[in-house]
PDB file of C-alpha atoms in Angstrom:
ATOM      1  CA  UNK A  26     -10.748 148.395  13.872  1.00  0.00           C
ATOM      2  CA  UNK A  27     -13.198 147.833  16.025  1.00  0.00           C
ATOM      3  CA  UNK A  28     -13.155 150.739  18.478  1.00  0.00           C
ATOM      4  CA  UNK A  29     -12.968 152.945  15.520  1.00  0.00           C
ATOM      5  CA  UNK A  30     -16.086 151.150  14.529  1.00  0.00           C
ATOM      6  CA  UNK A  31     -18.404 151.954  17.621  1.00  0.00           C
ATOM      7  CA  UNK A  32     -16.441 155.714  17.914  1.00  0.00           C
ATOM      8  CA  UNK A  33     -17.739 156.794  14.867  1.00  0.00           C
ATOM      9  CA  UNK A  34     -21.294 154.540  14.675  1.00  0.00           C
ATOM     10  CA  UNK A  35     -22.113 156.824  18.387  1.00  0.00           C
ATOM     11  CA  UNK A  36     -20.935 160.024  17.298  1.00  0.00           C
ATOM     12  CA  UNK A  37     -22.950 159.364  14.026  1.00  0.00           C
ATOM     13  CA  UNK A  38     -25.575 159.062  15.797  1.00  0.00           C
ATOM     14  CA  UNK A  39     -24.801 161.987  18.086  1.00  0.00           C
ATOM     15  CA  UNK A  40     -25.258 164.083  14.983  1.00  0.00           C
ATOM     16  CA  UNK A  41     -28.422 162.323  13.274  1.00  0.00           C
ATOM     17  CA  UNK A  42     -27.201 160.247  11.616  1.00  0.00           C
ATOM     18  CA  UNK A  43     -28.594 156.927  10.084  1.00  0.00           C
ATOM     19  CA  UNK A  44     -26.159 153.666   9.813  1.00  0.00           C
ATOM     20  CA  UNK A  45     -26.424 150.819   8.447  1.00  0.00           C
ATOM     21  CA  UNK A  46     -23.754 148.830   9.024  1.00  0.00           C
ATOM     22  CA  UNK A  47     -22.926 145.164   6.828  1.00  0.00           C
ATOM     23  CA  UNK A  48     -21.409 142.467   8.511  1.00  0.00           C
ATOM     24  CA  UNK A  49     -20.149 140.172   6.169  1.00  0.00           C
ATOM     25  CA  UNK A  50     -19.908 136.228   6.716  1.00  0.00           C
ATOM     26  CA  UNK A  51     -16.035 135.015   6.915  1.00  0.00           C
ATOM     27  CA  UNK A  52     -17.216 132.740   3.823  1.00  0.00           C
ATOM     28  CA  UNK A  53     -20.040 132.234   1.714  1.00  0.00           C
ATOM     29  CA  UNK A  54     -20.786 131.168  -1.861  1.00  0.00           C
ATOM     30  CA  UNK A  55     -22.408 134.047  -2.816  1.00  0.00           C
ATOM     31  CA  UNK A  56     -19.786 136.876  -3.771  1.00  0.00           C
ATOM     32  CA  UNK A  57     -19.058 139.219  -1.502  1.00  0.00           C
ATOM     33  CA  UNK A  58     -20.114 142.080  -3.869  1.00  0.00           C
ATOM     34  CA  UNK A  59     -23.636 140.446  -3.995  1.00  0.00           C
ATOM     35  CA  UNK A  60     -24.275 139.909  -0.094  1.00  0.00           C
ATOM     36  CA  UNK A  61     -22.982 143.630   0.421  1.00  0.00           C
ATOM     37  CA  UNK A  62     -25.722 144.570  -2.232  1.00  0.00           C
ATOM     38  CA  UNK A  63     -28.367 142.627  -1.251  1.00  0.00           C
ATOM     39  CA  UNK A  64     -28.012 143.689   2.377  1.00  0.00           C
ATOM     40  CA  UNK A  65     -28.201 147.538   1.234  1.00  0.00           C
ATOM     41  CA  UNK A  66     -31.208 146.594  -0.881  1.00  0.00           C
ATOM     42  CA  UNK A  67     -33.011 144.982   2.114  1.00  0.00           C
ATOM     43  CA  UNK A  68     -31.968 147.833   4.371  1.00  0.00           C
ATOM     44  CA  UNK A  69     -34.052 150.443   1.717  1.00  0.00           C
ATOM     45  CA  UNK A  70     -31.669 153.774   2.775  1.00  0.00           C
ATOM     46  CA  UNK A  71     -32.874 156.655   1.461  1.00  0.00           C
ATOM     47  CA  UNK A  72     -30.597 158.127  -0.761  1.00  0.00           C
ATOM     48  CA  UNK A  73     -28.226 160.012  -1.235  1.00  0.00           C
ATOM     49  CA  UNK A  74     -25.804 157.380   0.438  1.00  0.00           C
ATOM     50  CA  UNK A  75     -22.676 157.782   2.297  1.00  0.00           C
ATOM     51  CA  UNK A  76     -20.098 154.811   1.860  1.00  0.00           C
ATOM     52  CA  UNK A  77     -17.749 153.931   4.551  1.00  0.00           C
ATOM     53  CA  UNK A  78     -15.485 151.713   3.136  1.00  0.00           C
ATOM     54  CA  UNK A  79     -12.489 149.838   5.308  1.00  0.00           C
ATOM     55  CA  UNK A  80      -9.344 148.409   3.408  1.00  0.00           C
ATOM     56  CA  UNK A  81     -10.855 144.941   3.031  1.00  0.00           C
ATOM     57  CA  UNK A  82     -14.198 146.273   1.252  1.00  0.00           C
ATOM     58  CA  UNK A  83     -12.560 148.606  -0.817  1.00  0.00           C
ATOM     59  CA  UNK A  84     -12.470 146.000  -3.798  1.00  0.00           C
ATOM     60  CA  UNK A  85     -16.363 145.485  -3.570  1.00  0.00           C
ATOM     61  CA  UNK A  86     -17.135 149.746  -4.475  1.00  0.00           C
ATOM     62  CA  UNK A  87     -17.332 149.326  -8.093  1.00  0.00           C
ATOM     63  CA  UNK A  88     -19.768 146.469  -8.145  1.00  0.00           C
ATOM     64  CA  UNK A  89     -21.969 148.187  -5.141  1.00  0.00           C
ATOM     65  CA  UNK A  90     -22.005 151.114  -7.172  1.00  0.00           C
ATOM     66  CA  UNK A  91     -23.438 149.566 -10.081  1.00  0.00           C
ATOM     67  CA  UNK A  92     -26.188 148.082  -8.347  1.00  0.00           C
ATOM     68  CA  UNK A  93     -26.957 151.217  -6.388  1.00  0.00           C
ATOM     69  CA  UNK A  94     -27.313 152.996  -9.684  1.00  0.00           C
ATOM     70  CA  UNK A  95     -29.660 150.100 -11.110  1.00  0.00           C
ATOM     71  CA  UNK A  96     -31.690 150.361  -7.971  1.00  0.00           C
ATOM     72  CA  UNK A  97     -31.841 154.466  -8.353  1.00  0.00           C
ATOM     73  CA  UNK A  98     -30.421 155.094  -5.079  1.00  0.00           C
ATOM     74  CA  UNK A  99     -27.874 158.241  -5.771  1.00  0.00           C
ATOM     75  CA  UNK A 100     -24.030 157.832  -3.966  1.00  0.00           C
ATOM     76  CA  UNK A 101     -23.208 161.027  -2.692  1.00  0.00           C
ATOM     77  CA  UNK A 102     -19.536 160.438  -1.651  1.00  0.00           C
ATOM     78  CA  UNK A 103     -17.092 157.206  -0.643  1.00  0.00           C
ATOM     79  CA  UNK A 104     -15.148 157.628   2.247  1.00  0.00           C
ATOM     80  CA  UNK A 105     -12.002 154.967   2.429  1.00  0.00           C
ATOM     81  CA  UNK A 106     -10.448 154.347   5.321  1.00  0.00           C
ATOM     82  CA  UNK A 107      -6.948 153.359   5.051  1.00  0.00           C
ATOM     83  CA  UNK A 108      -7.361 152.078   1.319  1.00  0.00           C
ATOM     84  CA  UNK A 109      -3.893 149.423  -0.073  1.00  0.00           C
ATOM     85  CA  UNK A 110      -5.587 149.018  -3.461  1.00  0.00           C
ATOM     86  CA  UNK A 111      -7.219 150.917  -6.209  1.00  0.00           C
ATOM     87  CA  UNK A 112     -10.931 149.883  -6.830  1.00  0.00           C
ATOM     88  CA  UNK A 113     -11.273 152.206 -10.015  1.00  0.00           C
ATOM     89  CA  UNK A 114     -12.924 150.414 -13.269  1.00  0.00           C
ATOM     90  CA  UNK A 115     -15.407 151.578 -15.232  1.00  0.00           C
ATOM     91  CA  UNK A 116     -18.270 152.032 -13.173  1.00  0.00           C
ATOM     92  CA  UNK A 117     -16.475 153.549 -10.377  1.00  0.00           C
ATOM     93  CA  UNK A 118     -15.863 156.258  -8.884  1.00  0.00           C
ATOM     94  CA  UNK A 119     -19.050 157.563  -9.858  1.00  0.00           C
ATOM     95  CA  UNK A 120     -18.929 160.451  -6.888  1.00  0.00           C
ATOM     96  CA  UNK A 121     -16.244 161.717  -4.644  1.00  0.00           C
ATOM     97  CA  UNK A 122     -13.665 159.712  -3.022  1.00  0.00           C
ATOM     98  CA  UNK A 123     -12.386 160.746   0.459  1.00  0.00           C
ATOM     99  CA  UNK A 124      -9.445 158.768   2.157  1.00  0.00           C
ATOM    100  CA  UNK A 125      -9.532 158.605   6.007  1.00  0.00           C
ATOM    101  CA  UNK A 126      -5.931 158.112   6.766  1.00  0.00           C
ATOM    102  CA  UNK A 127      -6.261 156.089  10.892  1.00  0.00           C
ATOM    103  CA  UNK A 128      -2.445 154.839  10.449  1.00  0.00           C
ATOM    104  CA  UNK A 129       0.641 156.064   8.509  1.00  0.00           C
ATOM    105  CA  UNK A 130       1.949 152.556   7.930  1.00  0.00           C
ATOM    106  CA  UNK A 131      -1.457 152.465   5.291  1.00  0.00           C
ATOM    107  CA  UNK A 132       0.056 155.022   3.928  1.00  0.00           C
ATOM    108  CA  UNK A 133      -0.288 155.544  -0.561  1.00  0.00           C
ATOM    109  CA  UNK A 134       0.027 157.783  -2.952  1.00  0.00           C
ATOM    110  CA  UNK A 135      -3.537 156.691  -4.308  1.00  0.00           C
ATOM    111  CA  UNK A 136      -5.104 160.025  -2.726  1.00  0.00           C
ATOM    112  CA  UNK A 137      -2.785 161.606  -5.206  1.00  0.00           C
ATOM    113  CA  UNK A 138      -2.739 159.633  -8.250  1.00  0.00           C
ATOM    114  CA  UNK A 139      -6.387 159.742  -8.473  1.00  0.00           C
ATOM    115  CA  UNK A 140      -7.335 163.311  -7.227  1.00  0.00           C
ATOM    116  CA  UNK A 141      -8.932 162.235  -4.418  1.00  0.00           C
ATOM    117  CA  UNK A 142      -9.361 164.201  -1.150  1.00  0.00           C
ATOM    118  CA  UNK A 143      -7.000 162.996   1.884  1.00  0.00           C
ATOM    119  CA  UNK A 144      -8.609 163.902   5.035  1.00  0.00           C
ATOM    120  CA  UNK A 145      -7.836 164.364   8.666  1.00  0.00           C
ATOM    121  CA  UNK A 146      -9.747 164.483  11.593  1.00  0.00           C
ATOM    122  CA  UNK A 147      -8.735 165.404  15.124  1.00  0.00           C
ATOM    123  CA  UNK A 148     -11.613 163.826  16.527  1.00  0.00           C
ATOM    124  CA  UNK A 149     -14.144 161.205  15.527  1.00  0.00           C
ATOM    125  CA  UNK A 150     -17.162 163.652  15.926  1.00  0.00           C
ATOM    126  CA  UNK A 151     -15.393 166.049  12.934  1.00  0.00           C
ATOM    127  CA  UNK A 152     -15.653 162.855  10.915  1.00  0.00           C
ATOM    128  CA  UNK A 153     -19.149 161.944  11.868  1.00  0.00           C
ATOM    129  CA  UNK A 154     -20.367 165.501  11.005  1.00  0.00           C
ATOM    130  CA  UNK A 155     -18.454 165.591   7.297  1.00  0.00           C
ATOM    131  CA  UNK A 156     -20.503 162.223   7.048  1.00  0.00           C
ATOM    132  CA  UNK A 157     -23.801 163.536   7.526  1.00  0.00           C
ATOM    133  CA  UNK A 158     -22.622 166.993   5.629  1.00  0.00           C
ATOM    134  CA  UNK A 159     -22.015 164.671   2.853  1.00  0.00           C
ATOM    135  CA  UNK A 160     -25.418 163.059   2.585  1.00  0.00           C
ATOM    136  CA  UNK A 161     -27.266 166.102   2.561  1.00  0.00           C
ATOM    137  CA  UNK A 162     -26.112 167.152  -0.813  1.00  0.00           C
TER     138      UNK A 162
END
């Protein structure tokens, strides 16, 4: 959601840290996976990179992690908020997933099938500062 959104891009930036945010068009004939990319590629982050991933990008990780990998840029950690599907293939997860649980109606048992970390926060500057933790790796 949106307030979410500018929460945690201030308190990010409270604690140091750099964002980069992707705004994806409503429709395009490029896929998706390919303007995400593209976008991180003409950003140039320093690695190791954080992903923040909401429920409609989750599908998009294993492609994006691919091309991070081709371009040498090291993932340190995915961070999924409120996740309803399962993006694992064969090129992904390639480093730790972490599921931000914001409602309990997005509620899954994917934290637990996959043996990935569930976390809460009881404020948006806890999650800001286990993103920045994460990066510096």
């Amino acid at each position: 959601d949106l307030a979410f959104h500018f929460a945690l891009t201030s308190a990010l930036q409270a604690v140091g840290g750099q964002i980069f945010t992707i705004d994806l068009p409503p429709v395009s004939p490029a896929p998706m996976s390919v303007l995400i990319c593209a976008r991180i590629h003409a950003l140039g982050p320093a690695p190791p990179l954080v992903v923040v991933a909401p429920a409609s990008s989750v599908q998009y990780l294993p492609a994006l992690a691919l091309a991070q990998r081709t371009a040498h840029r090291r993932i340190a950690a995915y961070y999924l908020i409120d996740p309803l599907t399962d993006p694992t293939g064969p090129e992904w997860p390639d480093a730790p997933v972490y599921v931000i649980r914001q409602t309990s109606a997005a509620a899954t048992k994917l934290p637990e099938l996959r043996g990935w970390q569930e976390i809460h926060f009881n404020a948006i500057a806890e999650l800001a500062a286990a993103l920045v933790a994460s990066a510096r790796i």
